[in-house]
Amino acid sequence: MQRREPKVRVHGDEIEIEIIDNNNSPSRLLIAEFMVLNNFVACELRRRASHPIIYRLQPAAGDAGAVRARLSVYPEYHAGAGLQYYAQLSSPIRRYADLVLQRQTGECARGLVGAAYDADGNTRGAGEYREC
């Protein structure tokens, strides 16, 4: 997806807005690829540990054209990413769900069983986990 980026400069009382289109730079492409890899590896870690995660699914396009992505707690193919399963957790500043999944994945990587949050959305204390 191509997105144009506004660049805003303020000089005293004057505001200058320039629209730049640098989404095709090698550095942006590299970062995007690493984000996809990070999301896939997190899914794999959580799947192997039998920890639930919110997967993002997108079936392959059929005769009717592209199929919209949807969310599930079961791993399935994501045609847009071309991966056997996928989740979004690499943009915690833009999406709160990414932050939640990052925190839970961090706990999973440390070998702790249990959700990073309780049913009310509060973070759990270290004593509320058990070792794998």
mmCIF file of N, CA and C in Angstrom:
data_model
loop_
_atom_site.group_PDB
_atom_site.id
_atom_site.type_symbol
_atom_site.label_atom_id
_atom_site.label_comp_id
_atom_site.label_asym_id
_atom_site.label_seq_id
_atom_site.Cartn_x
_atom_site.Cartn_y
_atom_site.Cartn_z
ATOM 1 N N MET A 1 0.840 -1.165 0.000
ATOM 2 C CA MET A 1 0.000 0.000 0.000
ATOM 3 C C MET A 1 0.895 1.241 0.000
ATOM 4 N N GLN A 2 0.644 2.132 -0.902
ATOM 5 C CA GLN A 2 1.427 3.352 -0.986
ATOM 6 C C GLN A 2 0.740 4.459 -0.172
ATOM 7 N N ARG A 3 1.485 5.050 0.735
ATOM 8 C CA ARG A 3 0.952 6.154 1.537
ATOM 9 C C ARG A 3 1.850 7.349 1.342
ATOM 10 N N ARG A 4 1.217 8.469 1.142
ATOM 11 C CA ARG A 4 1.975 9.711 1.027
ATOM 12 C C ARG A 4 2.126 10.290 2.419
ATOM 13 N N GLU A 5 3.252 10.878 2.683
ATOM 14 C CA GLU A 5 3.565 11.365 4.025
ATOM 15 C C GLU A 5 3.650 12.891 4.019
ATOM 16 N N PRO A 6 2.896 13.547 4.908
ATOM 17 C CA PRO A 6 3.009 15.006 4.987
ATOM 18 C C PRO A 6 4.242 15.406 5.800
ATOM 19 N N LYS A 7 4.933 16.384 5.336
ATOM 20 C CA LYS A 7 6.076 16.942 6.064
ATOM 21 C C LYS A 7 5.692 18.391 6.375
ATOM 22 N N VAL A 8 5.593 18.698 7.649
ATOM 23 C CA VAL A 8 5.122 20.018 8.076
ATOM 24 C C VAL A 8 6.283 20.786 8.688
ATOM 25 N N ARG A 9 6.457 22.018 8.218
ATOM 26 C CA ARG A 9 7.479 22.915 8.777
ATOM 27 C C ARG A 9 6.794 24.210 9.205
ATOM 28 N N VAL A 10 7.200 24.692 10.371
ATOM 29 C CA VAL A 10 6.651 25.942 10.881
ATOM 30 C C VAL A 10 7.792 26.942 10.968
ATOM 31 N N HIS A 11 7.613 28.080 10.292
ATOM 32 C CA HIS A 11 8.597 29.163 10.301
ATOM 33 C C HIS A 11 7.889 30.427 10.792
ATOM 34 N N GLY A 12 8.031 30.703 12.072
ATOM 35 C CA GLY A 12 7.342 31.861 12.633
ATOM 36 C C GLY A 12 5.841 31.676 12.533
ATOM 37 N N ASP A 13 5.175 32.578 11.786
ATOM 38 C CA ASP A 13 3.727 32.501 11.601
ATOM 39 C C ASP A 13 3.331 31.712 10.355
ATOM 40 N N GLU A 14 4.314 31.255 9.606
ATOM 41 C CA GLU A 14 4.015 30.540 8.361
ATOM 42 C C GLU A 14 4.135 29.026 8.558
ATOM 43 N N ILE A 15 3.188 28.315 7.956
ATOM 44 C CA ILE A 15 3.202 26.855 7.992
ATOM 45 C C ILE A 15 3.377 26.357 6.564
ATOM 46 N N GLU A 16 4.363 25.521 6.372
ATOM 47 C CA GLU A 16 4.625 24.939 5.060
ATOM 48 C C GLU A 16 4.340 23.436 5.128
ATOM 49 N N ILE A 17 3.483 22.973 4.236
ATOM 50 C CA ILE A 17 3.146 21.548 4.189
ATOM 51 C C ILE A 17 3.578 21.000 2.836
ATOM 52 N N GLU A 18 4.387 19.954 2.894
ATOM 53 C CA GLU A 18 4.871 19.309 1.674
ATOM 54 C C GLU A 18 4.476 17.830 1.748
ATOM 55 N N ILE A 19 3.927 17.325 0.673
ATOM 56 C CA ILE A 19 3.567 15.909 0.614
ATOM 57 C C ILE A 19 4.720 15.176 -0.072
ATOM 58 N N ILE A 20 5.288 14.212 0.641
ATOM 59 C CA ILE A 20 6.412 13.459 0.082
ATOM 60 C C ILE A 20 5.989 12.011 -0.154
ATOM 61 N N ASP A 21 6.560 11.429 -1.146
ATOM 62 C CA ASP A 21 6.241 10.046 -1.505
ATOM 63 C C ASP A 21 7.540 9.257 -1.525
ATOM 64 N N ASN A 22 7.980 8.848 -0.322
ATOM 65 C CA ASN A 22 9.238 8.117 -0.230
ATOM 66 C C ASN A 22 9.029 6.717 0.326
ATOM 67 N N ASN A 23 7.843 6.177 0.117
ATOM 68 C CA ASN A 23 7.526 4.855 0.646
ATOM 69 C C ASN A 23 8.285 3.735 -0.056
ATOM 70 N N ASN A 24 8.895 4.023 -1.167
ATOM 71 C CA ASN A 24 9.606 2.990 -1.901
ATOM 72 C C ASN A 24 11.089 2.945 -1.569
ATOM 73 N N SER A 25 11.510 3.646 -0.541
ATOM 74 C CA SER A 25 12.933 3.654 -0.212
ATOM 75 C C SER A 25 13.354 2.275 0.306
ATOM 76 N N PRO A 26 14.580 1.866 0.063
ATOM 77 C CA PRO A 26 15.056 0.555 0.540
ATOM 78 C C PRO A 26 14.934 0.403 2.052
ATOM 79 N N SER A 27 15.164 1.482 2.801
ATOM 80 C CA SER A 27 15.079 1.363 4.262
ATOM 81 C C SER A 27 13.653 1.102 4.719
ATOM 82 N N ARG A 28 12.669 1.754 4.108
ATOM 83 C CA ARG A 28 11.269 1.507 4.478
ATOM 84 C C ARG A 28 10.844 0.087 4.109
ATOM 85 N N LEU A 29 11.291 -0.398 2.968
ATOM 86 C CA LEU A 29 10.975 -1.755 2.561
ATOM 87 C C LEU A 29 11.597 -2.760 3.524
ATOM 88 N N LEU A 30 12.835 -2.531 3.936
ATOM 89 C CA LEU A 30 13.513 -3.426 4.871
ATOM 90 C C LEU A 30 12.777 -3.461 6.213
ATOM 91 N N ILE A 31 12.381 -2.311 6.711
ATOM 92 C CA ILE A 31 11.651 -2.233 7.982
ATOM 93 C C ILE A 31 10.315 -2.962 7.864
ATOM 94 N N ALA A 32 9.620 -2.763 6.760
ATOM 95 C CA ALA A 32 8.334 -3.437 6.561
ATOM 96 C C ALA A 32 8.502 -4.955 6.556
ATOM 97 N N GLU A 33 9.550 -5.430 5.901
ATOM 98 C CA GLU A 33 9.796 -6.878 5.850
ATOM 99 C C GLU A 33 10.149 -7.425 7.233
ATOM 100 N N PHE A 34 10.920 -6.679 8.011
ATOM 101 C CA PHE A 34 11.249 -7.114 9.366
ATOM 102 C C PHE A 34 10.010 -7.126 10.268
ATOM 103 N N MET A 35 9.088 -6.194 10.056
ATOM 104 C CA MET A 35 7.859 -6.185 10.843
ATOM 105 C C MET A 35 7.022 -7.431 10.545
ATOM 106 N N VAL A 36 6.928 -7.800 9.274
ATOM 107 C CA VAL A 36 6.194 -9.011 8.902
ATOM 108 C C VAL A 36 6.872 -10.231 9.519
ATOM 109 N N LEU A 37 8.193 -10.295 9.444
ATOM 110 C CA LEU A 37 8.938 -11.416 10.037
ATOM 111 C C LEU A 37 8.717 -11.476 11.547
ATOM 112 N N ASN A 38 8.793 -10.335 12.212
ATOM 113 C CA ASN A 38 8.560 -10.273 13.660
ATOM 114 C C ASN A 38 7.177 -10.816 14.010
ATOM 115 N N ASN A 39 6.177 -10.418 13.261
ATOM 116 C CA ASN A 39 4.809 -10.861 13.527
ATOM 117 C C ASN A 39 4.683 -12.368 13.337
ATOM 118 N N PHE A 40 5.293 -12.900 12.296
ATOM 119 C CA PHE A 40 5.227 -14.347 12.046
ATOM 120 C C PHE A 40 5.959 -15.128 13.131
ATOM 121 N N VAL A 41 7.159 -14.678 13.512
ATOM 122 C CA VAL A 41 7.942 -15.385 14.532
ATOM 123 C C VAL A 41 7.203 -15.366 15.876
ATOM 124 N N ALA A 42 6.564 -14.266 16.205
ATOM 125 C CA ALA A 42 5.773 -14.202 17.442
ATOM 126 C C ALA A 42 4.640 -15.217 17.406
ATOM 127 N N CYS A 43 3.975 -15.338 16.262
ATOM 128 C CA CYS A 43 2.913 -16.347 16.114
ATOM 129 C C CYS A 43 3.468 -17.739 16.333
ATOM 130 N N GLU A 44 4.618 -18.016 15.739
ATOM 131 C CA GLU A 44 5.220 -19.341 15.860
ATOM 132 C C GLU A 44 5.589 -19.638 17.311
ATOM 133 N N LEU A 45 6.162 -18.682 18.007
ATOM 134 C CA LEU A 45 6.510 -18.847 19.417
ATOM 135 C C LEU A 45 5.268 -19.167 20.240
ATOM 136 N N ARG A 46 4.233 -18.390 20.045
ATOM 137 C CA ARG A 46 3.006 -18.571 20.813
ATOM 138 C C ARG A 46 2.310 -19.886 20.462
ATOM 139 N N ARG A 47 2.315 -20.253 19.182
ATOM 140 C CA ARG A 47 1.678 -21.501 18.758
ATOM 141 C C ARG A 47 2.396 -22.703 19.370
ATOM 142 N N ARG A 48 3.724 -22.692 19.327
ATOM 143 C CA ARG A 48 4.500 -23.805 19.897
ATOM 144 C C ARG A 48 4.294 -23.933 21.402
ATOM 145 N N ALA A 49 4.096 -22.824 22.078
ATOM 146 C CA ALA A 49 3.891 -22.833 23.529
ATOM 147 C C ALA A 49 2.422 -23.036 23.902
ATOM 148 N N SER A 50 1.571 -23.183 22.891
ATOM 149 C CA SER A 50 0.119 -23.311 23.104
ATOM 150 C C SER A 50 -0.454 -22.125 23.863
ATOM 151 N N HIS A 51 0.078 -20.943 23.607
ATOM 152 C CA HIS A 51 -0.461 -19.708 24.180
ATOM 153 C C HIS A 51 -1.384 -19.080 23.148
ATOM 154 N N PRO A 52 -2.554 -18.663 23.539
ATOM 155 C CA PRO A 52 -3.469 -18.045 22.572
ATOM 156 C C PRO A 52 -2.945 -16.699 22.075
ATOM 157 N N ILE A 53 -3.294 -16.385 20.870
ATOM 158 C CA ILE A 53 -2.943 -15.107 20.260
ATOM 159 C C ILE A 53 -4.060 -14.761 19.280
ATOM 160 N N ILE A 54 -4.234 -13.509 18.978
ATOM 161 C CA ILE A 54 -5.236 -13.095 18.004
ATOM 162 C C ILE A 54 -4.568 -13.110 16.631
ATOM 163 N N TYR A 55 -4.947 -14.080 15.822
ATOM 164 C CA TYR A 55 -4.398 -14.213 14.479
ATOM 165 C C TYR A 55 -5.182 -13.348 13.507
ATOM 166 N N ARG A 56 -4.500 -12.897 12.487
ATOM 167 C CA ARG A 56 -5.136 -12.165 11.395
ATOM 168 C C ARG A 56 -5.153 -13.109 10.199
ATOM 169 N N LEU A 57 -6.332 -13.419 9.693
ATOM 170 C CA LEU A 57 -6.508 -14.379 8.607
ATOM 171 C C LEU A 57 -6.945 -13.674 7.340
ATOM 172 N N GLN A 58 -6.521 -14.209 6.204
ATOM 173 C CA GLN A 58 -7.026 -13.722 4.931
ATOM 174 C C GLN A 58 -6.979 -14.883 3.942
ATOM 175 N N PRO A 59 -8.146 -15.478 3.671
ATOM 176 C CA PRO A 59 -8.173 -16.580 2.716
ATOM 177 C C PRO A 59 -7.715 -16.110 1.334
ATOM 178 N N ALA A 60 -7.265 -17.054 0.538
ATOM 179 C CA ALA A 60 -6.850 -16.735 -0.832
ATOM 180 C C ALA A 60 -8.049 -16.193 -1.604
ATOM 181 N N ALA A 61 -7.780 -15.286 -2.529
ATOM 182 C CA ALA A 61 -8.843 -14.696 -3.341
ATOM 183 C C ALA A 61 -9.480 -15.762 -4.223
ATOM 184 N N GLY A 62 -10.767 -15.710 -4.316
ATOM 185 C CA GLY A 62 -11.498 -16.648 -5.155
ATOM 186 C C GLY A 62 -11.976 -15.966 -6.419
ATOM 187 N N ASP A 63 -12.997 -16.525 -7.022
ATOM 188 C CA ASP A 63 -13.555 -15.954 -8.245
ATOM 189 C C ASP A 63 -14.160 -14.572 -8.011
ATOM 190 N N ALA A 64 -14.600 -14.320 -6.779
ATOM 191 C CA ALA A 64 -15.234 -13.042 -6.460
ATOM 192 C C ALA A 64 -14.215 -11.934 -6.212
ATOM 193 N N GLY A 65 -12.930 -12.247 -6.201
ATOM 194 C CA GLY A 65 -11.908 -11.235 -5.964
ATOM 195 C C GLY A 65 -11.308 -11.371 -4.578
ATOM 196 N N ALA A 66 -10.663 -10.311 -4.122
ATOM 197 C CA ALA A 66 -9.964 -10.322 -2.836
ATOM 198 C C ALA A 66 -10.940 -10.520 -1.676
ATOM 199 N N VAL A 67 -10.476 -11.208 -0.657
ATOM 200 C CA VAL A 67 -11.276 -11.460 0.538
ATOM 201 C C VAL A 67 -10.704 -10.616 1.670
ATOM 202 N N ARG A 68 -11.563 -9.954 2.411
ATOM 203 C CA ARG A 68 -11.112 -9.113 3.528
ATOM 204 C C ARG A 68 -10.506 -9.963 4.628
ATOM 205 N N ALA A 69 -9.508 -9.402 5.284
ATOM 206 C CA ALA A 69 -8.886 -10.084 6.420
ATOM 207 C C ALA A 69 -9.848 -10.066 7.599
ATOM 208 N N ARG A 70 -9.703 -11.071 8.478
ATOM 209 C CA ARG A 70 -10.519 -11.135 9.687
ATOM 210 C C ARG A 70 -9.656 -11.659 10.826
ATOM 211 N N LEU A 71 -10.167 -11.590 12.029
ATOM 212 C CA LEU A 71 -9.431 -12.016 13.214
ATOM 213 C C LEU A 71 -9.967 -13.351 13.724
ATOM 214 N N SER A 72 -9.078 -14.126 14.354
ATOM 215 C CA SER A 72 -9.464 -15.418 14.901
ATOM 216 C C SER A 72 -8.473 -15.817 15.991
ATOM 217 N N VAL A 73 -8.875 -16.712 16.854
ATOM 218 C CA VAL A 73 -7.959 -17.263 17.854
ATOM 219 C C VAL A 73 -7.338 -18.569 17.357
ATOM 220 N N TYR A 74 -7.651 -18.951 16.126
ATOM 221 C CA TYR A 74 -7.086 -20.159 15.525
ATOM 222 C C TYR A 74 -6.169 -19.776 14.368
ATOM 223 N N PRO A 75 -4.988 -20.397 14.275
ATOM 224 C CA PRO A 75 -4.062 -20.057 13.184
ATOM 225 C C PRO A 75 -4.567 -20.557 11.839
ATOM 226 N N GLU A 76 -4.577 -19.675 10.860
ATOM 227 C CA GLU A 76 -4.954 -20.016 9.497
ATOM 228 C C GLU A 76 -4.113 -19.187 8.536
ATOM 229 N N TYR A 77 -4.180 -19.532 7.294
ATOM 230 C CA TYR A 77 -3.395 -18.897 6.234
ATOM 231 C C TYR A 77 -3.754 -17.418 6.062
ATOM 232 N N HIS A 78 -2.743 -16.605 5.792
ATOM 233 C CA HIS A 78 -2.944 -15.192 5.460
ATOM 234 C C HIS A 78 -2.392 -14.967 4.061
ATOM 235 N N ALA A 79 -3.294 -14.877 3.089
ATOM 236 C CA ALA A 79 -2.891 -14.775 1.685
ATOM 237 C C ALA A 79 -2.134 -13.488 1.394
ATOM 238 N N GLY A 80 -2.523 -12.381 2.014
ATOM 239 C CA GLY A 80 -1.864 -11.108 1.754
ATOM 240 C C GLY A 80 -0.404 -11.114 2.152
ATOM 241 N N ALA A 81 -0.095 -11.773 3.271
ATOM 242 C CA ALA A 81 1.289 -11.877 3.735
ATOM 243 C C ALA A 81 1.979 -13.107 3.161
ATOM 244 N N GLY A 82 1.187 -14.044 2.640
ATOM 245 C CA GLY A 82 1.751 -15.265 2.090
ATOM 246 C C GLY A 82 2.322 -16.181 3.153
ATOM 247 N N LEU A 83 1.725 -16.152 4.346
ATOM 248 C CA LEU A 83 2.234 -16.934 5.472
ATOM 249 C C LEU A 83 1.157 -17.870 6.010
ATOM 250 N N GLN A 84 1.589 -18.990 6.604
ATOM 251 C CA GLN A 84 0.632 -19.966 7.110
ATOM 252 C C GLN A 84 -0.175 -19.425 8.283
ATOM 253 N N TYR A 85 0.353 -18.435 9.008
ATOM 254 C CA TYR A 85 -0.397 -17.714 10.024
ATOM 255 C C TYR A 85 0.299 -16.386 10.284
ATOM 256 N N TYR A 86 -0.463 -15.447 10.821
ATOM 257 C CA TYR A 86 0.039 -14.077 10.949
ATOM 258 C C TYR A 86 -0.729 -13.372 12.056
ATOM 259 N N ALA A 87 -0.065 -12.471 12.744
ATOM 260 C CA ALA A 87 -0.705 -11.619 13.739
ATOM 261 C C ALA A 87 -0.094 -10.230 13.627
ATOM 262 N N GLN A 88 -0.803 -9.241 14.081
ATOM 263 C CA GLN A 88 -0.277 -7.879 14.082
ATOM 264 C C GLN A 88 0.138 -7.524 15.498
ATOM 265 N N LEU A 89 1.425 -7.310 15.706
ATOM 266 C CA LEU A 89 1.885 -6.842 17.007
ATOM 267 C C LEU A 89 3.139 -5.993 16.912
ATOM 268 N N SER A 90 3.426 -5.469 15.735
ATOM 269 C CA SER A 90 4.658 -4.693 15.578
ATOM 270 C C SER A 90 4.430 -3.186 15.567
ATOM 271 N N SER A 91 3.227 -2.722 15.876
ATOM 272 C CA SER A 91 2.950 -1.277 15.906
ATOM 273 C C SER A 91 2.236 -0.879 17.192
ATOM 274 N N PRO A 92 2.891 -1.055 18.359
ATOM 275 C CA PRO A 92 2.198 -0.786 19.628
ATOM 276 C C PRO A 92 1.865 0.684 19.855
ATOM 277 N N ILE A 93 2.490 1.574 19.124
ATOM 278 C CA ILE A 93 2.162 2.996 19.287
ATOM 279 C C ILE A 93 0.855 3.321 18.581
ATOM 280 N N ARG A 94 0.576 2.634 17.467
ATOM 281 C CA ARG A 94 -0.631 2.906 16.688
ATOM 282 C C ARG A 94 -1.822 2.054 17.087
ATOM 283 N N ARG A 95 -1.565 0.827 17.564
ATOM 284 C CA ARG A 95 -2.665 -0.085 17.884
ATOM 285 C C ARG A 95 -2.457 -0.660 19.276
ATOM 286 N N TYR A 96 -3.436 -0.443 20.151
ATOM 287 C CA TYR A 96 -3.322 -0.942 21.522
ATOM 288 C C TYR A 96 -3.271 -2.467 21.549
ATOM 289 N N ALA A 97 -4.011 -3.122 20.661
ATOM 290 C CA ALA A 97 -3.987 -4.590 20.614
ATOM 291 C C ALA A 97 -2.561 -5.105 20.368
ATOM 292 N N ASP A 98 -1.775 -4.380 19.587
ATOM 293 C CA ASP A 98 -0.380 -4.779 19.354
ATOM 294 C C ASP A 98 0.416 -4.737 20.655
ATOM 295 N N LEU A 99 0.170 -3.731 21.467
ATOM 296 C CA LEU A 99 0.859 -3.614 22.754
ATOM 297 C C LEU A 99 0.499 -4.780 23.665
ATOM 298 N N VAL A 100 -0.782 -5.122 23.708
ATOM 299 C CA VAL A 100 -1.232 -6.256 24.526
ATOM 300 C C VAL A 100 -0.545 -7.539 24.062
ATOM 301 N N LEU A 101 -0.557 -7.783 22.754
ATOM 302 C CA LEU A 101 0.053 -9.003 22.225
ATOM 303 C C LEU A 101 1.565 -9.018 22.440
ATOM 304 N N GLN A 102 2.217 -7.862 22.352
ATOM 305 C CA GLN A 102 3.661 -7.805 22.630
ATOM 306 C C GLN A 102 3.952 -8.175 24.079
ATOM 307 N N ARG A 103 3.175 -7.641 24.996
ATOM 308 C CA ARG A 103 3.391 -7.943 26.417
ATOM 309 C C ARG A 103 3.186 -9.436 26.680
ATOM 310 N N GLN A 104 2.132 -9.990 26.114
ATOM 311 C CA GLN A 104 1.863 -11.409 26.310
ATOM 312 C C GLN A 104 2.944 -12.273 25.661
ATOM 313 N N THR A 105 3.431 -11.881 24.513
ATOM 314 C CA THR A 105 4.482 -12.633 23.836
ATOM 315 C C THR A 105 5.778 -12.555 24.628
ATOM 316 N N GLY A 106 6.048 -11.417 25.249
ATOM 317 C CA GLY A 106 7.228 -11.291 26.111
ATOM 318 C C GLY A 106 7.164 -12.254 27.276
ATOM 319 N N GLU A 107 5.985 -12.384 27.881
ATOM 320 C CA GLU A 107 5.818 -13.338 28.979
ATOM 321 C C GLU A 107 6.019 -14.769 28.481
ATOM 322 N N CYS A 108 5.501 -15.065 27.319
ATOM 323 C CA CYS A 108 5.657 -16.392 26.723
ATOM 324 C C CYS A 108 7.134 -16.683 26.452
ATOM 325 N N ALA A 109 7.867 -15.708 25.936
ATOM 326 C CA ALA A 109 9.294 -15.889 25.635
ATOM 327 C C ALA A 109 10.099 -16.132 26.909
ATOM 328 N N ARG A 110 9.636 -15.591 28.036
ATOM 329 C CA ARG A 110 10.317 -15.817 29.315
ATOM 330 C C ARG A 110 9.905 -17.143 29.953
ATOM 331 N N GLY A 111 9.042 -17.899 29.257
ATOM 332 C CA GLY A 111 8.644 -19.205 29.752
ATOM 333 C C GLY A 111 7.564 -19.166 30.801
ATOM 334 N N LEU A 112 6.817 -18.084 30.859
ATOM 335 C CA LEU A 112 5.757 -17.953 31.848
ATOM 336 C C LEU A 112 4.416 -18.293 31.222
ATOM 337 N N VAL A 113 3.582 -19.010 31.954
ATOM 338 C CA VAL A 113 2.268 -19.394 31.471
ATOM 339 C C VAL A 113 1.241 -18.480 32.121
ATOM 340 N N GLY A 114 0.315 -17.998 31.333
ATOM 341 C CA GLY A 114 -0.733 -17.125 31.835
ATOM 342 C C GLY A 114 -0.780 -15.855 31.013
ATOM 343 N N ALA A 115 -1.889 -15.191 31.062
ATOM 344 C CA ALA A 115 -2.053 -13.961 30.301
ATOM 345 C C ALA A 115 -1.360 -12.808 31.015
ATOM 346 N N ALA A 116 -0.883 -11.856 30.247
ATOM 347 C CA ALA A 116 -0.250 -10.677 30.823
ATOM 348 C C ALA A 116 -1.282 -9.760 31.485
ATOM 349 N N TYR A 117 -2.566 -9.978 31.181
ATOM 350 C CA TYR A 117 -3.652 -9.160 31.725
ATOM 351 C C TYR A 117 -4.688 -10.060 32.382
ATOM 352 N N ASP A 118 -5.370 -9.539 33.375
ATOM 353 C CA ASP A 118 -6.474 -10.281 33.960
ATOM 354 C C ASP A 118 -7.759 -9.948 33.185
ATOM 355 N N ALA A 119 -8.880 -10.490 33.623
ATOM 356 C CA ALA A 119 -10.144 -10.307 32.914
ATOM 357 C C ALA A 119 -10.599 -8.851 32.867
ATOM 358 N N ASP A 120 -10.127 -8.034 33.802
ATOM 359 C CA ASP A 120 -10.497 -6.616 33.825
ATOM 360 C C ASP A 120 -9.536 -5.738 33.039
ATOM 361 N N GLY A 121 -8.508 -6.344 32.421
ATOM 362 C CA GLY A 121 -7.558 -5.579 31.624
ATOM 363 C C GLY A 121 -6.379 -5.048 32.409
ATOM 364 N N ASN A 122 -6.239 -5.452 33.665
ATOM 365 C CA ASN A 122 -5.115 -5.005 34.482
ATOM 366 C C ASN A 122 -3.929 -5.941 34.272
ATOM 367 N N THR A 123 -2.716 -5.382 34.299
ATOM 368 C CA THR A 123 -1.538 -6.230 34.145
ATOM 369 C C THR A 123 -1.380 -7.075 35.391
ATOM 370 N N ARG A 124 -0.922 -8.299 35.196
ATOM 371 C CA ARG A 124 -0.742 -9.231 36.312
ATOM 372 C C ARG A 124 0.605 -9.010 36.963
ATOM 373 N N GLY A 125 0.700 -9.351 38.232
ATOM 374 C CA GLY A 125 1.967 -9.310 38.945
ATOM 375 C C GLY A 125 2.780 -10.551 38.679
ATOM 376 N N ALA A 126 4.068 -10.509 38.951
ATOM 377 C CA ALA A 126 4.953 -11.630 38.666
ATOM 378 C C ALA A 126 4.527 -12.902 39.394
ATOM 379 N N GLY A 127 3.927 -12.800 40.565
ATOM 380 C CA GLY A 127 3.516 -13.971 41.323
ATOM 381 C C GLY A 127 2.296 -14.678 40.766
ATOM 382 N N GLU A 128 1.650 -14.095 39.763
ATOM 383 C CA GLU A 128 0.432 -14.680 39.222
ATOM 384 C C GLU A 128 0.693 -15.609 38.041
ATOM 385 N N TYR A 129 1.957 -15.879 37.739
ATOM 386 C CA TYR A 129 2.316 -16.762 36.629
ATOM 387 C C TYR A 129 2.881 -18.048 37.209
ATOM 388 N N ARG A 130 2.973 -19.046 36.371
ATOM 389 C CA ARG A 130 3.687 -20.253 36.749
ATOM 390 C C ARG A 130 4.691 -20.576 35.641
ATOM 391 N N GLU A 131 5.774 -21.204 35.999
ATOM 392 C CA GLU A 131 6.789 -21.570 35.016
ATOM 393 C C GLU A 131 6.260 -22.635 34.077
ATOM 394 N N CYS A 132 6.715 -22.615 32.826
ATOM 395 C CA CYS A 132 6.335 -23.647 31.852
ATOM 396 C C CYS A 132 6.992 -24.963 32.234
#
